[in-house]
Amino acid sequence: MTVILVFFYISSGFFWLLLLYHCVLAVAGIYERLTPSRYPIPERYPSVALLIPAYNESLVLADTLEAMRKLRYPGKLDIYVLNDGSTDHTAEIARFYAEQVPFIHCIDVPPGQPKGKARVLNYGISVTDSDYVAVFDADNRPAPDCLMKLLHAAVSTPKAVGAVGHVRTLNESRNFFTRCIALEFSTFQLLMQAGRWRLFRLGSLPGTVMVVRRDALIAAGGYDPNALAEDADLSISLNKRGGQLVVVPEAVSWEEEPETFSVWFRQRTRWMEGNFYLIAKSLRHAREFRGRAAIDAVQLLSIYILGVLMMTYSNICFLLGLTGLFAAPSNLPLLLFWFDSWFILFLQLLSAQMLDKPRFRAVDLAVALAMYFTYAQLWYLVLLRGAWRYQKRKRKPIVWDKTQRFGKGLDVSA
């Protein structure tokens, strides 16, 4: 019984520390988002090569390029659609816009291995010449001032090597599932990231809606072509060299998210598989991490796994408290652990919604209340399948495993 109590105290202490850390991050993120960013206008706007990796993106590419042609940027801007052997009408759409708009170009990426987004981006970097490199996914619809705000922050912030913006969900109102995805992004890829920037001056690349200084990108070795989570890998490399990635919530772009469980499950499994690859890679080079870089690496690499572990502990406490199989010492009800876990997550979700939405509706409250019991529990399946696929495929070449697009009736009214 003594061993059980010792384990209970240690695991409970770790659980409460993690909850406290996430509370602090959320409060710092709220403060950061409520504090208006004032970045000075640069004397000279640097040149930008905006890369759009594209493989069979005909359902969404035209809308994306329509948004891209409306970008307001006073400096030299060139937009490159990197067509990686698409078999649909992606190339035709890109060439049509290249003929109509002088700063849009279609580049056919030569065949090569390993296939995937990272290799395509490396090729785009190699054939362009600009001060900064921007990356947007093929389903993104940036606001006209999005790129300009990213550059204002990146150029004027000391030690900054780049900046990242705010990814909003274009098809949020489609169904309950897309509402949960939108809330996940708003909370964990913006609110918590804004908190990390406020507290530690740490930011991470989301893989889209981002700019990076070219010389810093080349010094970091570019993208790892074997990494499925190429954005997290590059974030670690840049932070390890002392560079800062400024978080700019005001730089907004909308993107399409999965509308069905099967598409979401495949996408998130790929992310989890990539996370396992980066954990293994980082452990092989653990001596290279010091100070802020170590904090950043641990945060990025453990976010999925620690989240599932916290939820597991909370669920176990719920079951034990409900059944009475284990009596916690000091008359501390086990159900309190589960309730605090749910309640803190609920407050984080609610805060993110209220910061993002001009008007808060009953459906938003319902999604925030239900998300822990529904959407969050699906991450058990993602973790298990991601680990299995990593073990199965870690010696096999990377291939394009892109997210299925829907590209119909999209709106930003939610």
CSV table of N, CA, C and O in Angstrom, one decimal, residues 18 23 35 43 60 64 82 94-95 109 113 116 143 170 189-190 218 237 268 285 299 310 312 344 353 355 367 384 410:
chain,number,residue,atom,x,y,z
A,18,LEU,N,1.6,20.2,-14.3
A,18,LEU,CA,1.2,20.3,-15.7
A,18,LEU,C,0.0,21.2,-15.8
A,18,LEU,O,-0.1,22.1,-16.7
A,23,CYS,N,-2.3,26.5,-17.2
A,23,CYS,CA,-3.1,27.7,-16.7
A,23,CYS,C,-2.3,28.9,-16.9
A,23,CYS,O,-2.8,29.9,-17.4
A,35,THR,N,-3.1,42.5,-25.8
A,35,THR,CA,-2.2,43.6,-25.9
A,35,THR,C,-1.9,43.9,-27.4
A,35,THR,O,-1.4,43.0,-28.1
A,43,GLU,N,12.1,50.7,-42.9
A,43,GLU,CA,12.5,51.7,-43.9
A,43,GLU,C,12.5,51.0,-45.3
A,43,GLU,O,12.3,51.7,-46.3
A,60,VAL,N,-8.9,23.4,-54.5
A,60,VAL,CA,-8.8,24.6,-53.6
A,60,VAL,C,-7.8,25.6,-54.2
A,60,VAL,O,-7.8,26.8,-53.7
A,64,THR,N,-7.3,29.9,-53.5
A,64,THR,CA,-6.1,30.3,-52.8
A,64,THR,C,-5.3,31.4,-53.6
A,64,THR,O,-4.9,32.4,-53.0
A,82,LEU,N,4.6,25.3,-56.3
A,82,LEU,CA,5.5,24.3,-56.5
A,82,LEU,C,4.7,23.0,-56.8
A,82,LEU,O,4.3,22.3,-55.9
A,94,ALA,N,-2.4,26.7,-61.9
A,94,ALA,CA,-1.3,27.5,-61.5
A,94,ALA,C,-0.8,28.3,-62.7
A,94,ALA,O,-0.4,29.5,-62.6
A,95,ARG,N,-0.7,27.7,-63.9
A,95,ARG,CA,-0.2,28.3,-65.1
A,95,ARG,C,-1.2,29.4,-65.6
A,95,ARG,O,-0.8,30.5,-66.1
A,109,VAL,N,8.3,20.8,-60.0
A,109,VAL,CA,9.3,20.2,-59.2
A,109,VAL,C,9.8,18.9,-59.8
A,109,VAL,O,8.9,18.0,-60.1
A,113,GLN,N,13.4,11.6,-54.5
A,113,GLN,CA,13.1,10.9,-53.3
A,113,GLN,C,13.8,11.6,-52.2
A,113,GLN,O,14.9,12.1,-52.4
A,116,GLY,N,7.3,14.3,-50.8
A,116,GLY,CA,6.7,15.0,-49.7
A,116,GLY,C,6.9,16.5,-49.6
A,116,GLY,O,7.7,17.0,-50.4
A,143,ALA,N,-5.6,37.0,-45.3
A,143,ALA,CA,-6.1,38.3,-45.4
A,143,ALA,C,-5.1,39.2,-46.1
A,143,ALA,O,-3.9,38.9,-46.2
A,170,LEU,N,-11.6,27.7,-42.1
A,170,LEU,CA,-12.5,28.3,-43.1
A,170,LEU,C,-13.9,27.7,-43.1
A,170,LEU,O,-14.9,28.3,-43.3
A,189,GLN,N,-2.9,26.1,-30.9
A,189,GLN,CA,-1.9,26.6,-31.8
A,189,GLN,C,-1.9,28.1,-31.9
A,189,GLN,O,-1.1,28.7,-32.7
A,190,LEU,N,-2.7,28.7,-31.1
A,190,LEU,CA,-2.6,30.2,-31.0
A,190,LEU,C,-2.5,30.7,-29.5
A,190,LEU,O,-1.5,31.3,-29.1
A,218,ILE,N,18.8,28.6,-44.3
A,218,ILE,CA,19.9,27.9,-44.9
A,218,ILE,C,20.9,27.4,-43.8
A,218,ILE,O,21.4,26.3,-43.8
A,237,SER,N,15.3,23.5,-34.9
A,237,SER,CA,16.6,23.8,-35.5
A,237,SER,C,16.9,25.3,-35.4
A,237,SER,O,18.0,25.8,-35.0
A,268,ARG,N,-4.0,13.5,-38.5
A,268,ARG,CA,-3.5,13.6,-37.2
A,268,ARG,C,-2.5,12.4,-36.9
A,268,ARG,O,-1.5,12.5,-36.2
A,285,HIS,N,20.6,13.6,-30.7
A,285,HIS,CA,21.4,14.8,-30.6
A,285,HIS,C,21.1,15.7,-29.4
A,285,HIS,O,21.1,16.9,-29.4
A,299,GLN,N,8.8,21.1,-25.1
A,299,GLN,CA,7.5,21.5,-25.3
A,299,GLN,C,6.9,21.0,-26.6
A,299,GLN,O,5.8,20.4,-26.6
A,310,MET,N,-2.0,13.2,-19.5
A,310,MET,CA,-2.8,13.9,-18.5
A,310,MET,C,-4.3,13.5,-18.6
A,310,MET,O,-4.9,13.4,-17.6
A,312,THR,N,-5.3,10.6,-19.6
A,312,THR,CA,-5.4,9.2,-19.0
A,312,THR,C,-5.5,9.3,-17.5
A,312,THR,O,-6.3,8.6,-16.9
A,344,ILE,N,-10.5,23.2,-16.4
A,344,ILE,CA,-9.4,24.0,-16.9
A,344,ILE,C,-9.4,24.0,-18.4
A,344,ILE,O,-9.2,25.1,-19.0
A,353,GLN,N,-12.3,31.0,-27.7
A,353,GLN,CA,-13.5,31.3,-28.5
A,353,GLN,C,-13.9,32.8,-28.3
A,353,GLN,O,-14.2,33.5,-29.3
A,355,LEU,N,-12.0,35.3,-27.6
A,355,LEU,CA,-11.0,36.2,-28.2
A,355,LEU,C,-11.2,36.2,-29.7
A,355,LEU,O,-10.9,37.2,-30.4
A,367,VAL,N,-20.0,23.4,-27.8
A,367,VAL,CA,-18.8,22.7,-28.3
A,367,VAL,C,-17.7,22.7,-27.2
A,367,VAL,O,-17.1,21.7,-27.0
A,384,LEU,N,-2.0,5.7,-30.5
A,384,LEU,CA,-1.7,4.3,-30.8
A,384,LEU,C,-1.4,4.0,-32.3
A,384,LEU,O,-0.4,3.3,-32.6
A,410,LEU,N,-17.4,26.8,-49.0
A,410,LEU,CA,-16.6,27.2,-47.8
A,410,LEU,C,-17.1,28.6,-47.4
A,410,LEU,O,-17.4,29.4,-48.2
